[in-house]
XYZ file of C-alpha atoms in Angstrom:
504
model
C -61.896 12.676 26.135
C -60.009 9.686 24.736
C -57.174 11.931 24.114
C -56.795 13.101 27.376
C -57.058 9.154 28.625
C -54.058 8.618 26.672
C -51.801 11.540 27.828
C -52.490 11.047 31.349
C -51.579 6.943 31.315
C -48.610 8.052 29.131
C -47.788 10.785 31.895
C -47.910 8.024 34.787
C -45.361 5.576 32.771
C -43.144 8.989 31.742
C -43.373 9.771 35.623
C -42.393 6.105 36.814
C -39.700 5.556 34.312
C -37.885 9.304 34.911
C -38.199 7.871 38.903
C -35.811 4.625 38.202
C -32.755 5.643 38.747
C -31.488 1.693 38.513
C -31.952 -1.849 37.057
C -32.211 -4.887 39.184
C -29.515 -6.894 38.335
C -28.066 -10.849 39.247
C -24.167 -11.350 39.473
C -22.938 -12.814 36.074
C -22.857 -16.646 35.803
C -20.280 -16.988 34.005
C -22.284 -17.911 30.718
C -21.458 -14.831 28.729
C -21.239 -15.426 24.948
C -17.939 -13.494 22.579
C -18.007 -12.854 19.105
C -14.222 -14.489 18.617
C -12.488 -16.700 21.736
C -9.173 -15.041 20.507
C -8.481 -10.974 19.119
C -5.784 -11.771 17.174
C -4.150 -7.533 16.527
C -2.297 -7.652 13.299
C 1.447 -7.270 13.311
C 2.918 -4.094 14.957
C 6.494 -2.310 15.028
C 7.706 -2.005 18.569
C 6.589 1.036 20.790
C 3.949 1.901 17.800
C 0.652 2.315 18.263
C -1.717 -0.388 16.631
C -5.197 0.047 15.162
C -8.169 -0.485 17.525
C -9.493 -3.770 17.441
C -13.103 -4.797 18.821
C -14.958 -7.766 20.773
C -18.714 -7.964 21.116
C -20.083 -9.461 24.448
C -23.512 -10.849 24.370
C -26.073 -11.770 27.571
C -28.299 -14.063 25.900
C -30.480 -14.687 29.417
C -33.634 -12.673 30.308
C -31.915 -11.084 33.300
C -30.027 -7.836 33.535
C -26.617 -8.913 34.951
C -24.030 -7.243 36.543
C -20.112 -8.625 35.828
C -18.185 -8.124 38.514
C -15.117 -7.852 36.916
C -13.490 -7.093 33.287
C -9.798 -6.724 33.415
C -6.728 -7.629 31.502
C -5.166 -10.878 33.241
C -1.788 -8.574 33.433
C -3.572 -6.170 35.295
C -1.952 -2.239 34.937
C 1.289 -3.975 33.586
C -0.619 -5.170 30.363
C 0.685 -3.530 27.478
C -2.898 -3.907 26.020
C -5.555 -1.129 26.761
C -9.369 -1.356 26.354
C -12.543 0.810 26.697
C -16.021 -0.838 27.831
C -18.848 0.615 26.490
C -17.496 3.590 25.909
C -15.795 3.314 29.446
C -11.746 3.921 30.933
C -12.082 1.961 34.139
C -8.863 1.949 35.752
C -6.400 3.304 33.010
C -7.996 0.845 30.466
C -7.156 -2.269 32.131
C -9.602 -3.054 35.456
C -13.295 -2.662 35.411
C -15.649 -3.237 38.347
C -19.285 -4.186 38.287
C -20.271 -3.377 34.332
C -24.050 -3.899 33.927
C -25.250 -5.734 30.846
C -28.613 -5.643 30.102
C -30.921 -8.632 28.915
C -30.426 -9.758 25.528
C -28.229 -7.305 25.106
C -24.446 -6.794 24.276
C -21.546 -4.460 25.010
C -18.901 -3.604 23.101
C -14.929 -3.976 24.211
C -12.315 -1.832 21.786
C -8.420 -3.338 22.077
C -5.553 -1.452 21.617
C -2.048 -2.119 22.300
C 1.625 -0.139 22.530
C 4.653 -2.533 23.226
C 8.306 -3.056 22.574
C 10.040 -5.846 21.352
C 11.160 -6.900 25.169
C 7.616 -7.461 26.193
C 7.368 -9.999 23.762
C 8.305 -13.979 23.629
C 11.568 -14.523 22.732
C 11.381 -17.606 20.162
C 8.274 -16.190 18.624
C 7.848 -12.511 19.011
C 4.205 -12.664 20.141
C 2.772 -10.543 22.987
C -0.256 -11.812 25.061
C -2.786 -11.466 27.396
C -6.041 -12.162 27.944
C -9.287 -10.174 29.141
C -11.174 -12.258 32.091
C -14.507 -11.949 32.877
C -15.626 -12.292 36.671
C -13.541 -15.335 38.101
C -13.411 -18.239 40.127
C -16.097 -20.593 38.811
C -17.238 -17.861 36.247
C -14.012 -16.702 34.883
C -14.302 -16.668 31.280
C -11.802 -15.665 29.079
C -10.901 -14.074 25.709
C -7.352 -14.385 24.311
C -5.141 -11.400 23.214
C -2.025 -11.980 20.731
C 0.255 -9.308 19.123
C 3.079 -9.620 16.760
C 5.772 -7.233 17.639
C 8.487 -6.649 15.180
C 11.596 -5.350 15.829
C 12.888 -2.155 13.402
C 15.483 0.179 12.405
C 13.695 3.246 12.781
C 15.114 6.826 10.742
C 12.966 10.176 11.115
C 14.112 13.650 11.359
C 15.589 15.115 14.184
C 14.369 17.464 16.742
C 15.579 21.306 16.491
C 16.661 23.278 20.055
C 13.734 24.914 19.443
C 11.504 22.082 19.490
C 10.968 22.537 15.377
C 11.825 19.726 13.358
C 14.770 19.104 10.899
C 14.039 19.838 7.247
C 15.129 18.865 4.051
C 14.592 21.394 0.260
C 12.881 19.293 -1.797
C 11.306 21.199 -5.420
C 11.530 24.509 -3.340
C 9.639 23.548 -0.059
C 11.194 22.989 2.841
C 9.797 20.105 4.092
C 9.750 17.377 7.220
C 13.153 15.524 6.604
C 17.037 14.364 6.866
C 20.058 12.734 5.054
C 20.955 9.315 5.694
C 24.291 9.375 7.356
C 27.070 6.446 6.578
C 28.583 7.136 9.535
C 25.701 7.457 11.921
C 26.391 6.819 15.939
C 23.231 4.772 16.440
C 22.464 3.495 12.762
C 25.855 2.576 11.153
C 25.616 2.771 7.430
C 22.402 4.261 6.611
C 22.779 4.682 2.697
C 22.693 0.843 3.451
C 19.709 -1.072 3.719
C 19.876 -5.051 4.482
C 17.425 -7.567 4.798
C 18.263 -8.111 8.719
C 15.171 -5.948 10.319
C 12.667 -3.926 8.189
C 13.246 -0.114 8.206
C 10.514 2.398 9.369
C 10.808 6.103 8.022
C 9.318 9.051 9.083
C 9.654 12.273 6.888
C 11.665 12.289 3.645
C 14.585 10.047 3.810
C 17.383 12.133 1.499
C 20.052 10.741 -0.056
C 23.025 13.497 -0.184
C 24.418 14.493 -3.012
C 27.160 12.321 -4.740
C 25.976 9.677 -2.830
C 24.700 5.833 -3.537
C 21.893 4.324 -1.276
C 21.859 0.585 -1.851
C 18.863 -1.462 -0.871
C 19.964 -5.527 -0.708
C 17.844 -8.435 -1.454
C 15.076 -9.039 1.244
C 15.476 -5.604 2.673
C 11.560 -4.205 3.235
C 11.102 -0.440 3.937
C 7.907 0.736 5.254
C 7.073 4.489 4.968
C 5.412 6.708 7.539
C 1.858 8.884 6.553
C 3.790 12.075 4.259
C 6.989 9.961 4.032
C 9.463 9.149 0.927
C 12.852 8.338 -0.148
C 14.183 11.776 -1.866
C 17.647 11.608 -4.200
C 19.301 14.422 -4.415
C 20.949 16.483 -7.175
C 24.118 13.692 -8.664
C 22.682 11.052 -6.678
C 22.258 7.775 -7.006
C 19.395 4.625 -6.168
C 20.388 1.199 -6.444
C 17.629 -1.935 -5.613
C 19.304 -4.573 -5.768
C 16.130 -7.224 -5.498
C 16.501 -10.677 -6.760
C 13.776 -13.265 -8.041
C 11.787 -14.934 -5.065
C 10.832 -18.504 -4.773
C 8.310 -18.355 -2.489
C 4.860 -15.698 -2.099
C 6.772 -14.275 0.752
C 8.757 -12.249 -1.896
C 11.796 -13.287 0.650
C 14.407 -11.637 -2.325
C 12.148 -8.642 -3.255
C 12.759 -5.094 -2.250
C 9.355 -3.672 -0.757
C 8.520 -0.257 -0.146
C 5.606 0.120 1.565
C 3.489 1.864 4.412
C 4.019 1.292 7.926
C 0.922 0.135 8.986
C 0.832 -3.705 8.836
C -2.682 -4.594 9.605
C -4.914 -6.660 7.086
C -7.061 -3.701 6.863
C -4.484 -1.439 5.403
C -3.335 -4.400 2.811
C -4.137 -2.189 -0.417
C -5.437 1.420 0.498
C -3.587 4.025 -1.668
C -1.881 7.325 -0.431
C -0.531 5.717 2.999
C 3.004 7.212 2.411
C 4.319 10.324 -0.148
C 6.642 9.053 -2.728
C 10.530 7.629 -4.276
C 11.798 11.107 -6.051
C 14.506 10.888 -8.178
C 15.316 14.521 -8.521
C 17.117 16.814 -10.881
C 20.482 15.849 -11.783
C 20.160 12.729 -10.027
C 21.849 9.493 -11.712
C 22.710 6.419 -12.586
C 20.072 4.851 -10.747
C 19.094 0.574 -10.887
C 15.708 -0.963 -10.225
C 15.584 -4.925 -9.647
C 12.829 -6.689 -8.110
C 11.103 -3.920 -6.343
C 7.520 -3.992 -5.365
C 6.313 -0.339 -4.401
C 2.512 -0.319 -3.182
C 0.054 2.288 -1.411
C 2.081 5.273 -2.426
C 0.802 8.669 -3.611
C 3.431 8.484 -6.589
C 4.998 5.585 -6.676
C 8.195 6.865 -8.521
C 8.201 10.283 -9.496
C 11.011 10.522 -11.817
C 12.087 14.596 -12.566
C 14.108 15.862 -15.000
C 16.830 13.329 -14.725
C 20.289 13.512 -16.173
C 22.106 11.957 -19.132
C 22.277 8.220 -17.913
C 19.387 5.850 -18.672
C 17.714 4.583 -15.175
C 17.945 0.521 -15.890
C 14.278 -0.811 -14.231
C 13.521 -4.289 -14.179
C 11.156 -6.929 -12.832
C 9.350 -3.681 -10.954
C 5.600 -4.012 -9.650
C 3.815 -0.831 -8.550
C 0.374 -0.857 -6.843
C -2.245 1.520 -5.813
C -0.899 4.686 -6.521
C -3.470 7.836 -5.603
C -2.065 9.574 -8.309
C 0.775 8.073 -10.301
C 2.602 4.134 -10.403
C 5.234 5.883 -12.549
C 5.365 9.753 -13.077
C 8.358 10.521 -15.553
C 9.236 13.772 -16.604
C 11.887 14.098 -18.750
C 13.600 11.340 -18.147
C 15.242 8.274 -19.674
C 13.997 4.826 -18.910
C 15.004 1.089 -19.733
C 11.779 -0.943 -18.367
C 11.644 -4.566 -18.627
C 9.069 -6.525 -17.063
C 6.920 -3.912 -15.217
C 3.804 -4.237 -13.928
C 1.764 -1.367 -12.476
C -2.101 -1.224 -11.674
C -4.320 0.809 -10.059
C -3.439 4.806 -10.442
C -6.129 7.460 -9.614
C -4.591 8.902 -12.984
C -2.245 7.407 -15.106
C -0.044 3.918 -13.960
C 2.911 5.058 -16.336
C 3.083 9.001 -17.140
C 5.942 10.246 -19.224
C 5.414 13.863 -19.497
C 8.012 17.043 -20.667
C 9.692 14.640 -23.621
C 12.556 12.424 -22.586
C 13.350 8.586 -23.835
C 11.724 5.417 -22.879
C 12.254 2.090 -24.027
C 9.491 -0.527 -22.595
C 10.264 -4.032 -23.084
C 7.476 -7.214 -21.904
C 5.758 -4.795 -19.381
C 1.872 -4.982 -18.024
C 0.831 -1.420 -17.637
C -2.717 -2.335 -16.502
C -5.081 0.482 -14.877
C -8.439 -0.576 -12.919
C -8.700 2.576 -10.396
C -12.491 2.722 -10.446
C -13.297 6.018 -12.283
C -13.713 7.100 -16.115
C -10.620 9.914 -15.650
C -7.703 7.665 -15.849
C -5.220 5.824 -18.010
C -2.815 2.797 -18.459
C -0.446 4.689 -20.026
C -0.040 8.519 -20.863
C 2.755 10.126 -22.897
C 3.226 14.407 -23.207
C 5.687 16.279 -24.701
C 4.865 19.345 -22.784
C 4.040 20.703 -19.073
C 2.206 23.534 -17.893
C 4.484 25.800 -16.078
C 7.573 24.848 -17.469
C 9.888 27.011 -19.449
C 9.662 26.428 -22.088
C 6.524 24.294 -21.940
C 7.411 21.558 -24.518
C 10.480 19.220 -24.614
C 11.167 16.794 -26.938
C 10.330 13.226 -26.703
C 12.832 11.241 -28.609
C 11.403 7.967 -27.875
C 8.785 6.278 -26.776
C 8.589 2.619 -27.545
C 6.908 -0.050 -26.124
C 7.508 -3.856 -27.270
C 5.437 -6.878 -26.176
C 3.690 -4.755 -23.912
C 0.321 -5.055 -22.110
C -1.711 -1.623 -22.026
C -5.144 -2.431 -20.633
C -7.885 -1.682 -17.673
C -11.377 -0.972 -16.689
C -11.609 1.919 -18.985
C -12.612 2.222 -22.605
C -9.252 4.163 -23.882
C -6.192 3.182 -21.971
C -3.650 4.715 -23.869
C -3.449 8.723 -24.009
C -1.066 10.746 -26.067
C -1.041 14.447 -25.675
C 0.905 16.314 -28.270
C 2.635 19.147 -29.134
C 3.773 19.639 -32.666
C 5.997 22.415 -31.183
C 8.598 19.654 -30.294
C 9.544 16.267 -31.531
C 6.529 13.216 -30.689
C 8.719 10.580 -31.532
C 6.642 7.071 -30.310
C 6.109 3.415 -31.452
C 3.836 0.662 -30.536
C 5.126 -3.262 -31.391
C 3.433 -6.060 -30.993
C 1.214 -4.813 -28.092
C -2.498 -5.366 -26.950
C -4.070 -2.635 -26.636
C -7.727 -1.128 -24.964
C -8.599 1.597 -27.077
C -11.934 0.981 -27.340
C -13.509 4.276 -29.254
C -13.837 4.345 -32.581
C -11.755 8.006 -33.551
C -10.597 10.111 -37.057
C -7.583 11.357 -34.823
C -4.432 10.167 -37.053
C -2.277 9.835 -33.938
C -4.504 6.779 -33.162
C -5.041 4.528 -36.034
C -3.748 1.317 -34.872
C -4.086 -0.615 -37.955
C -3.308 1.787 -40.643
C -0.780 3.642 -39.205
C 2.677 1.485 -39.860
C 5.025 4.263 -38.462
C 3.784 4.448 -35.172
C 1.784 0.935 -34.514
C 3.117 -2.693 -35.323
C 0.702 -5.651 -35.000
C -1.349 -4.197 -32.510
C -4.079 -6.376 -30.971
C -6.764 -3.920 -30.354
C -9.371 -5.162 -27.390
C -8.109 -8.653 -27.241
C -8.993 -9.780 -23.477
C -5.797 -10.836 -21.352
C -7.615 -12.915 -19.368
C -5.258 -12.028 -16.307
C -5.589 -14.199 -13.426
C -7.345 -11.520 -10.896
C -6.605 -8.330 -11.207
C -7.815 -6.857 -7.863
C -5.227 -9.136 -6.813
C -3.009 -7.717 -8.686
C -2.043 -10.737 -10.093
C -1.302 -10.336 -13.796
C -0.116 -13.711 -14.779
C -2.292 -15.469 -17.906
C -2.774 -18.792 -19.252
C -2.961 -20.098 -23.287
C -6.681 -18.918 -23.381
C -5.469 -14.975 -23.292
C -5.471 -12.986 -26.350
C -1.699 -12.148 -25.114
C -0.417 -15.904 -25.817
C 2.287 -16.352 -27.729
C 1.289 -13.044 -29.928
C 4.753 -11.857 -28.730
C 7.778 -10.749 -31.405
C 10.839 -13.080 -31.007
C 13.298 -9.908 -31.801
C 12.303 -8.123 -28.505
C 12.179 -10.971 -26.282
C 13.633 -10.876 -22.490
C 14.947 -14.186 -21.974
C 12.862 -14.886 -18.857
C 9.899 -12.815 -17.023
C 9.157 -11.344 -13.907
C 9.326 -14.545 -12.052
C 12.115 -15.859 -13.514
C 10.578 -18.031 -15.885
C 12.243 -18.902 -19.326
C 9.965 -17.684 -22.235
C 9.046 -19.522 -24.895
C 8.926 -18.776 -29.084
C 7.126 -17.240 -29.364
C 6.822 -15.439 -26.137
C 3.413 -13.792 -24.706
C 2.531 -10.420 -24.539
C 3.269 -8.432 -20.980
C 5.787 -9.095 -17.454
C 4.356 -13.015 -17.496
C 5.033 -15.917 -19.527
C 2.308 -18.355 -18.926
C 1.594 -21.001 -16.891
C -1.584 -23.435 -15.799
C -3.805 -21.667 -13.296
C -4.760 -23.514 -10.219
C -8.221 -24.690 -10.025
């Protein structure tokens, strides 16, 4: 009997509830509470979309209110848009009479689309604000964009509505060739420091051709995007030291989404390829984050690619991926690669001089550095590396064995270690790792000393006098002065940094 008690009250309040078909509500008294005053959307390129950006709205009284009014103060001219609880209104901009229950909240999602001639003059911003009710109980949240002005490149459109392709490996893929004498663009196998550059597909560099990239000039690469140089062509970054965090000298390559948020996630843009038979290529003072491959280096000719002062970040697969090639490094620094930070695969000739090759990509799969004198689908397979050396180097990470060498004895293995610290952390009979017996192929090697770097997921590799790196460096192979410029000492440290006194 008692259960039939309880079904039938629980029918009546089903019954009464399914009747409602409204809430009571008061007018809004202007005493609505925000979870920020001002919704500050990171820095966008003009006439691109930005990420969506959200505001909480609270009703801390014990009535169910009804607002009246939510709009953007610029009305349907706003360049912002907005949904309400999941709600359009009046093409994202105007609102009328949004309920908002006791103690409860509602949730406002901010977008915005605008050109560099909606914004303020002297300071670039865009604003607006989104008002609540008005009159006595208009309240008010603030809205403020950064709109940047760009040189934008991207393939062009076919007749038949198909995009323009470049050949890159085989594929045909989405892309063009920068054009010195383009119409609209000028000189595009120049890049200054005057506005950024935004590319969409692969950006190719024809063949016999130079693309020059000046001091300060900041490239920022669309989702599937690279810089591609073709067969006999050349690449030359012509980055100088900066005095300042703001890199203002560097070359950056980058992806084109400039919101916090997207700061240091990898695989945001494709890759720099150096292709077959290109040459004569120069690296200074480039910083290259968020790539998939960060350079991707294949088959290159004869000449020796100089690269110098060079930091590479967050890489899905590869900082540096080098197949047969021939490379002059001094002071790199690379970190974070889903699978190796520096690859040199199919032979070739490196010479690595005061670099950091640190890897901390969270996983057990990957290395700091990786050298091969072979490559599956190749013809033949192996190719001989000639060199390999690496001189008051870094070669650490989060893993227990940082260094990988994967040998052939089909074709020369020709490699040398010198006054490195290294992570190799297993204990192994393999003779091709025997740090401290092995005099041919490893030179005062410090074996698990701790760098002490100053944070890594930072990436900030400098160190101080309490690293197992100080002053362990050999005087023969010294760069005068380091990635920042800074004059090394005798004897120098170990890696792209000389030290210096942290902050506290």
């Amino acid at each position: 009997m008692r259960q039939y008690f309880v079904l039938f009250i629980f029918g009546i309040i089903l019954a009464f509830s399914s009747c409602r078909t409204d809430f009571d509500t008061v007018a809004s008294s202007g005493d609505l509470k925000f979870s920020k005053d001002t919704v500050y959307l990171d820095t966008v390129f003009k006439n691109i979309g930005s990420s969506t950006y959200q505001l909480k709205v609270y009703n801390r009284s014990k009535n169910d209110i009804s607002i009246p009014t939510i709009q953007l103060k610029k009305g349907l001219s706003s360049k912002y848009r907005m949904t309400v609880d999941g709600m359009s209104g009046n093409n994202g901009k105007i609102f009328k009479d949004v309920t908002l229950l006791a103690k409860d909240s509602l949730y406002i999602f901010i977008e915005t689309t605008a050109d560099i001639t909606d914004a303020n003059p002297t300071d670039f911003l865009y604003t607006d604000e989104i008002q609540f009710d008005s009159g006595a109980n208009l309240q008010q949240v603030a809205l403020v964009t950064l709109i940047q002005d760009a040189v934008f490149l991207y393939p062009k459109q076919n007749p038949d509505g198909t995009k323009e392709k470049i050949q890159i490996d085989g594929k045909a893929v989405d892309g063009f060739y920068l054009n010195e004498n383009d119409p609209v663009n000028g000189n595009e196998l120049l890049f200054t420091k005057q506005k950024p550059y935004v590319i969409y597909g692969f950006a190719g560099v024809p063949q016999s051709k130079t693309v020059t990239f000046e001091a300060g000039a900041r490239v920022f690469f669309h989702a599937n995007s690279g810089l591609y140089i073709d067969n006999k062509a050349s690449l030359h970054i012509n980055g100088t030291v900066s005095t300042t965090d703001k890199l203002e000298n560097e070359v950056v390559f980058e992806g084109d989404r400039l919101e916090s948020l997207y700061d240091d996630i990898p695989g945001q843009w494709n890759s720099v390829i150096l292709s077959n038979g290109s040459t004569n290529h120069t690296i200074n003072h480039l910083t290259l984050k968020n790539a998939i491959i960060g350079l991707n280096i294949k088959n290159q000719d004869n000449t020796t690619i100089q690269l110098k002062n060079t930091q590479i970040y967050n890489c899905v697969e590869y900082g540096i991926l080098a197949q047969n090639a021939r490379i002059n490094g001094e002071n790199i620094v690379i970190n974070y690669a889903g699978l190796a930070s520096l690859s040199c695969v199919y032979g070739g000739n490196y010479s690595f001089t005061h670099c950091t090759f640190n890897n901390s990509w969270s996983g057990s799969a990957q290395f700091a550095v990786n050298l091969s004198n072979n490559l599956a689908g190749q013809t033949p397979e192996t190719n001989p590396l000639t060199q390999a050396t690496f001189n008051n180097c870094i070669i650490y990470g989060s893993g227990t064995n940082e260094f990988n060498l994967n040998k052939n004895t089909s074709a020369a293995f020709v490699y040398q270690l010198n006054n490195c610290l290294l992570k190799f952390s297993s204990t192994t009979t393999n003779p091709d790792y025997q740090f401290k017996t092995d005099a041919v192929h490893y030179n005062n090697i410090i074996l698990n000393g701790n760098p002490k770097f100053y944070n890594v997921s930072q990436n900030k590799f400098n160190i101080d006098n309490t690293s197992a790196a100080f002053a362990k460096g050999n005087q023969a192979y010294i760069i005068p002065q380091d990635i920042l410029g800074v004059t090394r000492t005798s004897p120098p440290d170990l890696g792209a940094y000389q030290s210096a006194v942290f902050p506290k």
